[in-house]
Coordinates of C-alpha atoms in Angstrom, one line a residue:
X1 CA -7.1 2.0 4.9
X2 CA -10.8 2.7 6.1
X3 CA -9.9 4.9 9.3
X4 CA -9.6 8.4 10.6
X5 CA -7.2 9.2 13.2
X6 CA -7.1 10.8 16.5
X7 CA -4.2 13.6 17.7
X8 CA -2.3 13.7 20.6
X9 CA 0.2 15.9 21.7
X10 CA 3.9 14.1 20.8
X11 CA 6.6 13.2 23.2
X12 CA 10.5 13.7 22.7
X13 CA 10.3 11.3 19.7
X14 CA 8.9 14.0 17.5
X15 CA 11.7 16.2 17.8
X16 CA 14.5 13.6 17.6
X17 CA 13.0 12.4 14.2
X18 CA 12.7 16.1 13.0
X19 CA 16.0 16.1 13.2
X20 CA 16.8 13.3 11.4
X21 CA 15.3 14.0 8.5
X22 CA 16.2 16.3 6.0
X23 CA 13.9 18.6 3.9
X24 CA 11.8 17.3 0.5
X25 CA 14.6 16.5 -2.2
X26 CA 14.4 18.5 -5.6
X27 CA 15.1 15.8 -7.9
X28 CA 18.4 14.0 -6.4
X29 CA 18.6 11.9 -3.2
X30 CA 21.9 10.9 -2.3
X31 CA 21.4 7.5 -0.2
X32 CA 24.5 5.7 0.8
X33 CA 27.1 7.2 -1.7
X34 CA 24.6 6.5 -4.5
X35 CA 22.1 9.6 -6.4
X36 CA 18.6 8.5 -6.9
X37 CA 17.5 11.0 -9.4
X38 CA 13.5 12.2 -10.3
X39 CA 13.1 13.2 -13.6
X40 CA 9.6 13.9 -13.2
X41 CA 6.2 13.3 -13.9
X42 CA 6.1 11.9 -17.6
X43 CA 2.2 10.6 -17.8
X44 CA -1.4 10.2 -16.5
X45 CA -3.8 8.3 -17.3
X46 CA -7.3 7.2 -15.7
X47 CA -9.7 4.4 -15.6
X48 CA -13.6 5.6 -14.9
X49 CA -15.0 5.7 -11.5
X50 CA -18.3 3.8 -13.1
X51 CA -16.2 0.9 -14.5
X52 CA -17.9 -2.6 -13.6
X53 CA -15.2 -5.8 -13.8
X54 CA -16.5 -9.0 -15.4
X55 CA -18.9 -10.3 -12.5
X56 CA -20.8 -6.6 -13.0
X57 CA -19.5 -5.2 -10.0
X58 CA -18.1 -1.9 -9.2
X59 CA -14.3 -2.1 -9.9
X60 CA -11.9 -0.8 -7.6
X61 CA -8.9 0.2 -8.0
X62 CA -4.8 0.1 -6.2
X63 CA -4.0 -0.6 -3.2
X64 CA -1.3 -3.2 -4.8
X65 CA 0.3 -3.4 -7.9
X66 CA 2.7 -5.2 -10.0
X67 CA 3.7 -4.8 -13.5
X68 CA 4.5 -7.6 -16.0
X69 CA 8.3 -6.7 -16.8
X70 CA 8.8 -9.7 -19.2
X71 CA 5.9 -8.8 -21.0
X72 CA 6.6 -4.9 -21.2
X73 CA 7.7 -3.5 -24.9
X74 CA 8.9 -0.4 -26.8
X75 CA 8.0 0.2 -29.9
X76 CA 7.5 3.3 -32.6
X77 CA 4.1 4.0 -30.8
X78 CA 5.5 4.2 -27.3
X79 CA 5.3 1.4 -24.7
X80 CA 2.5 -1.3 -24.5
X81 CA 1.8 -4.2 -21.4
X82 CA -0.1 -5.1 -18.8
X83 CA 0.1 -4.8 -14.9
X84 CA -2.3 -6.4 -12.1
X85 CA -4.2 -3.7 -10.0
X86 CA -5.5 -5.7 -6.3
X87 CA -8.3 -3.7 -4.7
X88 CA -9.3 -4.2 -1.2
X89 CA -12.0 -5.5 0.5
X90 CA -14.9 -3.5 -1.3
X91 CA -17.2 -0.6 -1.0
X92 CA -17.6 -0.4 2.5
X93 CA -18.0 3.4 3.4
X94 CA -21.0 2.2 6.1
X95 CA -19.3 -1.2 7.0
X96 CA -17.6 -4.1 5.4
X97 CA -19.9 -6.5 3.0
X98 CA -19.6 -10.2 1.6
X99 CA -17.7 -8.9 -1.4
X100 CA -15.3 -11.5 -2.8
X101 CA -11.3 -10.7 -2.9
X102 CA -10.1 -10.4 -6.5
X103 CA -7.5 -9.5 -9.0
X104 CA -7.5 -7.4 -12.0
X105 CA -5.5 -7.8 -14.9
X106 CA -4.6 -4.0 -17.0
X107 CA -3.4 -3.6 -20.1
X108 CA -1.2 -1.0 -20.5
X109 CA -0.5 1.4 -23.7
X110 CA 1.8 4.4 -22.6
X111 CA 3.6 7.5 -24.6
X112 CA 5.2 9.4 -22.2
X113 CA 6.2 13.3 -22.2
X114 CA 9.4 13.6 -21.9
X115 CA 10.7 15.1 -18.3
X116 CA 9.9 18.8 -18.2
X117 CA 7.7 19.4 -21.0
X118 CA 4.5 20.1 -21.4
X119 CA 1.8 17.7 -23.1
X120 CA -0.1 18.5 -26.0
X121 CA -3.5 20.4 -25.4
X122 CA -6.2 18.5 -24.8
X123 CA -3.5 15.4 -24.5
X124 CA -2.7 16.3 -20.6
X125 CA -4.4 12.7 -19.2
X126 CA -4.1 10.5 -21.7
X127 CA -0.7 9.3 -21.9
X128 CA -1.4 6.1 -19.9
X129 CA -4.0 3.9 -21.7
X130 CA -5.2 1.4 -19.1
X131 CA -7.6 -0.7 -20.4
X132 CA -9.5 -3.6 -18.0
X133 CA -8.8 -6.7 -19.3
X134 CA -9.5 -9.7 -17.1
X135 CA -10.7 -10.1 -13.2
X136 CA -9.6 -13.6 -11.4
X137 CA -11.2 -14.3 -7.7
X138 CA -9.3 -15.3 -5.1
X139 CA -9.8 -18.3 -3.3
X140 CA -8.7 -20.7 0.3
X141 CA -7.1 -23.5 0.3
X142 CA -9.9 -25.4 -1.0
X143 CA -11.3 -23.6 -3.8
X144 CA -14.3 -22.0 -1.4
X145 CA -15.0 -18.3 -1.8
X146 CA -13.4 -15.6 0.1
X147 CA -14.7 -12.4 1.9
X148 CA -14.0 -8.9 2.5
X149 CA -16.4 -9.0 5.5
X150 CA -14.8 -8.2 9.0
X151 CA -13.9 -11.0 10.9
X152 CA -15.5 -10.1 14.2
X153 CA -14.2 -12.8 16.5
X154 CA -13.7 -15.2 13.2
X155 CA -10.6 -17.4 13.5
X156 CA -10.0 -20.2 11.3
X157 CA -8.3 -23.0 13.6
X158 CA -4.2 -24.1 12.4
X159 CA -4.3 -26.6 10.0
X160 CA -1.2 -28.4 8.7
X161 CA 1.3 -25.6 7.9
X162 CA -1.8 -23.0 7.7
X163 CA -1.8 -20.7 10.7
X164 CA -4.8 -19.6 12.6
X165 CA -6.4 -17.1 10.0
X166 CA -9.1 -14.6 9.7
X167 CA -12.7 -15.9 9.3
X168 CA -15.8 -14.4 8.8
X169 CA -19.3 -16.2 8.4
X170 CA -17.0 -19.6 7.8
X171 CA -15.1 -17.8 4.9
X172 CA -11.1 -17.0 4.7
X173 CA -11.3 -12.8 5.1
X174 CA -9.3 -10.8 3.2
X175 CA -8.5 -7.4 3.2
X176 CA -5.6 -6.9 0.4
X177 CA -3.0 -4.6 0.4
X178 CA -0.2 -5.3 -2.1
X179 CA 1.1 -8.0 -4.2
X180 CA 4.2 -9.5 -6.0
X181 CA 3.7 -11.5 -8.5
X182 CA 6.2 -14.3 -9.2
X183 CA 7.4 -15.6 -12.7
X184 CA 5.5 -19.0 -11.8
X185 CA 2.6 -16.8 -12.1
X186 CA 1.9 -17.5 -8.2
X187 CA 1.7 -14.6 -5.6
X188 CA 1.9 -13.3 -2.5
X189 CA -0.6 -10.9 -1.0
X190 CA -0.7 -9.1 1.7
X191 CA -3.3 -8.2 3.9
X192 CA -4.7 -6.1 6.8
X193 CA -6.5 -8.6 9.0
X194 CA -3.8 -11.1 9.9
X195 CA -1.5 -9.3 8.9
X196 CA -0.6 -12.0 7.1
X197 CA 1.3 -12.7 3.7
X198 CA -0.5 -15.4 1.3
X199 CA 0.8 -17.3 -1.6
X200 CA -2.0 -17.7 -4.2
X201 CA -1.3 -19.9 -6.9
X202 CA -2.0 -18.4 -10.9
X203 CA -5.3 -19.2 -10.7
X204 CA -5.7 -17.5 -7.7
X205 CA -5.9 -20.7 -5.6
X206 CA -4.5 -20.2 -1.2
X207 CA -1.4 -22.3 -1.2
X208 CA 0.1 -21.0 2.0
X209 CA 0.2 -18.2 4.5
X210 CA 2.9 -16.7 6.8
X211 CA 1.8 -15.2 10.0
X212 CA 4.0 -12.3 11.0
X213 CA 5.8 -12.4 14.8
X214 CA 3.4 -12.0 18.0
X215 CA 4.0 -8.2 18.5
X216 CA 2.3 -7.5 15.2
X217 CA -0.3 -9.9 15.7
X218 CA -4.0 -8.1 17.3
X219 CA -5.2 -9.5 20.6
X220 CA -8.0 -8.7 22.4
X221 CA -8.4 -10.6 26.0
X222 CA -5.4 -12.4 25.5
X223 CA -6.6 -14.2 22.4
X224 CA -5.6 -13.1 18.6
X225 CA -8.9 -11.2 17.2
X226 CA -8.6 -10.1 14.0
X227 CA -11.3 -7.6 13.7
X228 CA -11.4 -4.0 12.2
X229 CA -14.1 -2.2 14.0
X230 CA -15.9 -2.2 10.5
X231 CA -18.5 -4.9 11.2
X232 CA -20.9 -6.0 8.5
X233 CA -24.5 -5.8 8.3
X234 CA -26.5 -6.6 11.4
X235 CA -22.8 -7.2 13.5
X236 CA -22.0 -5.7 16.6
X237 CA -18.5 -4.0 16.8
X238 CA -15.7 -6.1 18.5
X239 CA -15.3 -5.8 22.2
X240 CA -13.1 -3.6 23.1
X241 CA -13.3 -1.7 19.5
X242 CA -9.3 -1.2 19.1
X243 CA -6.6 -4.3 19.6
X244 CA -5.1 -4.1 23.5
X245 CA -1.8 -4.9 21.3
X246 CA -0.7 -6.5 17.7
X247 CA -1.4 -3.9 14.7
X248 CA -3.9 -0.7 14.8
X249 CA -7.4 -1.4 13.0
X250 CA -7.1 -1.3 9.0
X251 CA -3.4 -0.7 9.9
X252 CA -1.8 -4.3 8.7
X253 CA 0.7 -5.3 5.9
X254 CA 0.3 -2.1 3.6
X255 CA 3.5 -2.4 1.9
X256 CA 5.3 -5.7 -0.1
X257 CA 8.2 -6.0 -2.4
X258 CA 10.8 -8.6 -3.5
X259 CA 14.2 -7.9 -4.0
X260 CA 15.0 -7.5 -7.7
X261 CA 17.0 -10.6 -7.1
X262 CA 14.3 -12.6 -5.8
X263 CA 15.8 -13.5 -2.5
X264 CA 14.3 -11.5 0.1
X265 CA 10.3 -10.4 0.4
X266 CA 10.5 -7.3 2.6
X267 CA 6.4 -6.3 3.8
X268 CA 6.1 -3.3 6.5
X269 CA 3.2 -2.4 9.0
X270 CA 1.2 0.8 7.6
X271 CA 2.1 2.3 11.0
X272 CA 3.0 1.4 14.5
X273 CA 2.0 -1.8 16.1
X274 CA -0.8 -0.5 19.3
X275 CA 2.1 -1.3 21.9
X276 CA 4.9 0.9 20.2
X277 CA 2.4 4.2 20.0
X278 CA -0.3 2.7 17.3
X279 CA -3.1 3.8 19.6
X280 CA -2.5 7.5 18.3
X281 CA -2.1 9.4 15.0
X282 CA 0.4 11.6 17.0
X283 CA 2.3 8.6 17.6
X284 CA 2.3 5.6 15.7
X285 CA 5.3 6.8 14.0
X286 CA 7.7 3.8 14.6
X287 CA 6.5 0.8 12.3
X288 CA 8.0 -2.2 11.2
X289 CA 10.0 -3.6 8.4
X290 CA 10.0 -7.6 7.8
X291 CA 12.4 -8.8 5.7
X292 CA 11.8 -12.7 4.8
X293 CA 13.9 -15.0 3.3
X294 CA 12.0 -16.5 0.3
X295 CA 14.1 -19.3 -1.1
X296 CA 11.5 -21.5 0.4
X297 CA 8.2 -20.0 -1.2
X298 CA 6.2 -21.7 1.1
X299 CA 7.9 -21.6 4.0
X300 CA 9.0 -17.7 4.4
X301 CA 11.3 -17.5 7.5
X302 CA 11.7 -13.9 9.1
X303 CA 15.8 -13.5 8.5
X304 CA 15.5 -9.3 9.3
X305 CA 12.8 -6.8 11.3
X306 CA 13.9 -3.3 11.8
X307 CA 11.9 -0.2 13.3
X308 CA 10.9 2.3 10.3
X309 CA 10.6 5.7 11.3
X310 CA 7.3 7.4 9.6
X311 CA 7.1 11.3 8.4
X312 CA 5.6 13.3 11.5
X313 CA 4.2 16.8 9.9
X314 CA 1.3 19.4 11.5
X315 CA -2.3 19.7 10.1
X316 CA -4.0 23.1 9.5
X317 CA -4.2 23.7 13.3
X318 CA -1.2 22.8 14.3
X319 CA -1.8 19.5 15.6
X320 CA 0.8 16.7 15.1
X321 CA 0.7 14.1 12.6
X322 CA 2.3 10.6 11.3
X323 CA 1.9 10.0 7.5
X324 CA 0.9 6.5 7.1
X325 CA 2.5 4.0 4.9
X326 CA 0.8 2.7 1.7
X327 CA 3.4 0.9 -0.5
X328 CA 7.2 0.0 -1.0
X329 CA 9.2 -1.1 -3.9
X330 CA 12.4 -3.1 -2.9
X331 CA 15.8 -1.8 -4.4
X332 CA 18.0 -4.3 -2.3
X333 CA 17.8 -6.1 0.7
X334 CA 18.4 -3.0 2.3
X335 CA 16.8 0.0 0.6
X336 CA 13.5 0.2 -0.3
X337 CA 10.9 3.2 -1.8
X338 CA 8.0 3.7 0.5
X339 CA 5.1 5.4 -0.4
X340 CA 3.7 7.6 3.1
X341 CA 0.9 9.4 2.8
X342 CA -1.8 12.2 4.8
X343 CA -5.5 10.7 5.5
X344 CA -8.7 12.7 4.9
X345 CA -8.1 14.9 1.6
X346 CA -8.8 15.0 -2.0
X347 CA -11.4 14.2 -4.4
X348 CA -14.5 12.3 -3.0
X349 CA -14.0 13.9 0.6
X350 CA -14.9 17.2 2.0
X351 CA -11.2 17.8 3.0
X352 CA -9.7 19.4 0.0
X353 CA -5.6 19.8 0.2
X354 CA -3.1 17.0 1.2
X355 CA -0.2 18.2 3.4
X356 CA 1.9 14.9 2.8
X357 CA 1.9 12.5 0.1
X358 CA 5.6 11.3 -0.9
X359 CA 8.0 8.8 -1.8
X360 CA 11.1 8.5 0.2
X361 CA 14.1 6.4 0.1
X362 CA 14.4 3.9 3.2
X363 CA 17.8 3.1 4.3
X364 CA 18.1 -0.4 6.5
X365 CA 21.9 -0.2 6.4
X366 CA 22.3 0.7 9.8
X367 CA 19.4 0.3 11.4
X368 CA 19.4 -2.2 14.2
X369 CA 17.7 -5.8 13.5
X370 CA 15.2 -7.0 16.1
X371 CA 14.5 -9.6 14.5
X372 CA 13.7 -12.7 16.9
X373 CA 14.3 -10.6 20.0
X374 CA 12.8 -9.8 23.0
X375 CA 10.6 -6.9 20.8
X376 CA 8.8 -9.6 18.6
X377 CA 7.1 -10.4 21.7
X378 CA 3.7 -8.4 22.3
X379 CA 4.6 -7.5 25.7
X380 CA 8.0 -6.1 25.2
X381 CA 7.2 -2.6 23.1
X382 CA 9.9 -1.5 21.0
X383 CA 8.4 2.3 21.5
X384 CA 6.2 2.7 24.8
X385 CA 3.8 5.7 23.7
X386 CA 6.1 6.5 20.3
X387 CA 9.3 6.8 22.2
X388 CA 11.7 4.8 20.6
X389 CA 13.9 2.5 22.8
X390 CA 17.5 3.6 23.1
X391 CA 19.1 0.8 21.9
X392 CA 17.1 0.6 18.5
X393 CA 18.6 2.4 15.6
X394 CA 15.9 3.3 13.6
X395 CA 15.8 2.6 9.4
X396 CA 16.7 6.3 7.7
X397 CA 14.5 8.6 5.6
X398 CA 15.4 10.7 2.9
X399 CA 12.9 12.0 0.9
X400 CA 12.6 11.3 -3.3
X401 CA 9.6 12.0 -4.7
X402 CA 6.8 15.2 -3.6
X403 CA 2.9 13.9 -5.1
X404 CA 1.8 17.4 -4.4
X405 CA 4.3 18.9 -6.4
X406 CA 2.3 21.8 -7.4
X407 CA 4.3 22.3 -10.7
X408 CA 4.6 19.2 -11.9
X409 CA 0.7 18.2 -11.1
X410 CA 0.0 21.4 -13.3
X411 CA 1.5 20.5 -17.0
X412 CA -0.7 17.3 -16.3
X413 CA -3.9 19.3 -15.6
X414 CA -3.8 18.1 -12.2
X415 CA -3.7 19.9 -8.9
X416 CA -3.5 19.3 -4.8
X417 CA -6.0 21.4 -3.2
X418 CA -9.2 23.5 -3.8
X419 CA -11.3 23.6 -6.2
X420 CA -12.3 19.8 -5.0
X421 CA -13.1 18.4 -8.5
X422 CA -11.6 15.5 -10.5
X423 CA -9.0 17.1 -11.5
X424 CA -7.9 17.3 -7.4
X425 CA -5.5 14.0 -6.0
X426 CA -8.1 11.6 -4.6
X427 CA -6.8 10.5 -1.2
X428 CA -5.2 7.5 -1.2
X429 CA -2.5 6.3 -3.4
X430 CA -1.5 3.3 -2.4
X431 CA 0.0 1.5 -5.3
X432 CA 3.6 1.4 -6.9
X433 CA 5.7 -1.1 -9.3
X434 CA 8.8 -0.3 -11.8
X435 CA 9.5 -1.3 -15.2
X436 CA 12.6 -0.2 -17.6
X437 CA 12.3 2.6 -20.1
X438 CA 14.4 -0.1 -22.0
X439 CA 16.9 3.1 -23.5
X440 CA 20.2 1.3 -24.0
X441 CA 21.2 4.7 -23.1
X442 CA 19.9 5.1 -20.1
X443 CA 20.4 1.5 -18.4
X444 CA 19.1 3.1 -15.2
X445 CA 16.5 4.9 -16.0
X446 CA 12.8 3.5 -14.7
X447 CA 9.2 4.6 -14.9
X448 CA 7.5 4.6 -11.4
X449 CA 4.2 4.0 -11.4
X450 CA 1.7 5.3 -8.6
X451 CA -2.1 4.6 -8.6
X452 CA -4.6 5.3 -6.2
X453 CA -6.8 3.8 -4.0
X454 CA -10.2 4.5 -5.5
X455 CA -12.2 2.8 -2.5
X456 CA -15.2 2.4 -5.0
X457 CA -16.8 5.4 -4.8
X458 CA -18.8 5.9 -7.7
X459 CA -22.2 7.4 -8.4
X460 CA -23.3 3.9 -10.5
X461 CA -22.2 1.1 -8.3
X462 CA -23.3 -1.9 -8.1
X463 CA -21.8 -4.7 -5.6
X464 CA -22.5 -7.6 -4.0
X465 CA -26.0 -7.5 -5.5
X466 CA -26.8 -4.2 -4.9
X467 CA -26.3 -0.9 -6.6
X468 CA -25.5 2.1 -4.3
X469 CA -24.5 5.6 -4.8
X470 CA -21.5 6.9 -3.1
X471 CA -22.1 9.7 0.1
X472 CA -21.4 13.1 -1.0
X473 CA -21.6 13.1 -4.7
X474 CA -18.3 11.1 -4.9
X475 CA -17.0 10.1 -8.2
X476 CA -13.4 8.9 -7.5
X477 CA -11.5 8.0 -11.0
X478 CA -9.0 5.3 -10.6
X479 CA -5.7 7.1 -11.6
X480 CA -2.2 6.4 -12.9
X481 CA 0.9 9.0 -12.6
X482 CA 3.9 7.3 -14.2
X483 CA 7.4 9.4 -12.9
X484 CA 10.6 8.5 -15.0
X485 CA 13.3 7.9 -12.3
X486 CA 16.8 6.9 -12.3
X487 CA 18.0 4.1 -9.8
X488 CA 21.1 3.0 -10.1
X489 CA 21.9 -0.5 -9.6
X490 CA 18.5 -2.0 -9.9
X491 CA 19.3 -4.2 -12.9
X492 CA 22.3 -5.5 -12.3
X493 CA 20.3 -7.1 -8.5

């Protein structure tokens, strides 16, 4: 996400969500008769802000992950394997620039502190190992480069089972989000400017692409448009600036998961389509969940949509806020962890303390399905100016997980809030996968890892052919906090 927000006073909506939503969990969430349980933060570790990838550009960092579970050991050393980090669409603080959409392979080596202790001295920040070890572009259909440039007015006509799709200077554009990775070796992605979800192949090849239903997808003038409002060099800014409906500007298809048994890819909107209340920070709290039957992997056909209700919280002064969403991991078909997050603080920016980052638990169990309905259509809101529709039942909340726990940041050397150095959260972390603690003992028992969003800030970059030095002295680490969690269930998907 590239954007700041504006705040507008809330209707009704805010208070009836209040309500509904119970206050941060200590370590046990209770969702549906069964405990989720946070043990706590068990390891961090960082990659360096000045780290090139193999093509000598600037690397950046999560805004998807997935780790390799097959390939994921424990031996007398600790734990050792690899993950794939996807970054987005490059360093593009003044505006988006011809950098080409890639994927990074990480190899792992991790000795966690056990929950509640302290690490060694000196030892706080080096329990996760992560190591670049390869960096694969991603590609069309034909093998021809991608971009990360803005598609201002770009549209790639329908061809064969493609959809219309982003273009920019006669290049697919690609702004990635968040990626499964399938034991074929093939993906999906997803991405911002459609918001689409792609299949790549291994090698990073386009193989397909799903366009999500017409409320979600951005038209300006009664014609998709997929731009951002972050034109490239010399480009004028799309007219008008924001969609007149479909998803909000460098608000698209943040979050992607599979169901642990492969069935079901659920992807949800970062925050409210513009028709539902996405034309405000004060009300765009009322996203989207898609839930898509994948037993055709290149035909995915929508079986479930429901409305996701986003964390509403008040800023310094008072003003009324909507956390956006940066990630999930799927549980089921009908639970999910989602990642939601404040915009504006931590390391690399002049705002200093975040007043949300967390993971919560999503309940879809009761919520009603509009899937196919008259509110997949972009003139039919399901939430006119945030108010939700009275005959939507939204997903439910519970919180799981508090980022800014002040004590558990502080064994780790870590804190949210002033003094603004590296040791401070960055902004945006955006990234989460699972993998087994493989303890025969503890057959439930995960480590959740979280990474950030780095948006290659660095003081030595270098990218599409240029070097450049970030605004503000910004030296933004890529980071890794690993929580050791206990979700019952997942294995036996």
């Amino acid at each position: 996400m590239k954007h700041l927000y504006r705040t507008v006073s809330l209707s009704v909506a805010l208070a009836m969500f209040t309500a509904l939503t119970p206050a941060l969990a200590d370590s046990t969430a209770t969702v549906g008769g069964t405990s989720f349980v946070n043990k706590g933060l068990v390891g961090v570790g960082r990659i360096p802000a000045s780290q090139k990838d193999k093509f000598g550009e600037t690397f950046g960092s999560g805004s998807g992950m997935a780790i390799d579970t097959a390939g994921w050991t424990h031996g007398a050393d600790g734990y050792k394997g690899s993950l794939w980090l996807l970054p987005d669409r490059g360093y593009n603080v003044v505006g988006t620039t011809d950098y080409r959409p890639r994927l990074n392979t990480i190899g792992i080596e991790f000795a966690p502190t056990a929950p509640g202790a302290a690490p060694a001295a000196g030892q706080e920040q080096s329990g996760v190992k992560a190591t670049l070890a390869d960096t694969m572009l991603l590609t069309d259909d034909k093998g021809a480069d991608a971009t990360g440039l803005d598609p201002l007015n770009g549209v790639r006509a329908a061809s064969g089972d493609m959809p219309i799709l982003p273009e920019a200077n006669g290049k697919l554009a690609l702004d990635n989000e968040a990626i499964v990775r399938l034991p074929d070796g093939s993906m999906f992605i997803s991405d911002e400017y459609g918001p689409n979800i792609y299949r790549f192949s291994a090698e990073g090849r386009l193989l397909s692409a799903t366009q999500p239903p017409a409320a979600l997808v951005p038209m300006r003038h009664g014609a998709p448009n997929f731009a951002s409002d972050n034109p490239g060099p010399g480009a004028a800014e799309p007219d008008p600036k924001d969609p007149d409906t479909g998803r909000q500007n460098n608000q698209g298809l943040e979050g992607m998961a599979m169901t642990p048994d492969g069935k079901f890819l659920i992807a949800v909107l970062q925050s409210a389509p513009r028709q539902d209340g996405g034309d405000s920070g004060a009300t765009r709290q009322n996203t989207r969940a898609l839930v898509y039957d994948a037993s055709d992997l290149a035909h995915l056909k929508l079986a479930h949509e429901y409305v996701v209700p986003l964390p509403v919280f008040k800023d310094a002064k008072g003003k009324t806020k909507v956390a956006a969403q940066s990630e999930i991991v799927a549980l089921s078909d009908q639970t999910f962890l989602m990642l939601t997050r404040d915009s504006g603080n931590g390391q690399g920016l002049k705002g200093d303390t975040s007043l949300l980052r967390q993971i919560n638990i999503v309940d879809l169990s009761a919520a009603t399905d509009i899937a196919g309905g008259a509110f997949d259509a972009a003139d039919k809101p399901v939430a006119p100016k945030g108010v939700l529709d009275p005959s939507v039942t939204p997903a439910k909340l519970t919180p799981f997980i508090d980022l800014n726990d002040k004590g558990e940041l502080g064994r780790f050397g870590l804190h949210n809030g002033a003094p603004n150095d590296k040791n401070n959260l960055s902004e945006k972390w955006e990234a989460m996968s699972v993998v087994s603690v493989l303890d025969p003992k503890l057959p439930d028992d995960y480590f959740l890892f979280v990474a950030n969003d780095n948006d290659f800030l660095t003081q030595d970059g270098f990218q599409v052919g240029a070097p450049y030095k970030a605004e503000d002295g910004a030296d933004v680490d890529t980071m890794f906090t690993v929580y050791q969690v206990t979700l019952p269930g997942l294995a036996k998907k």
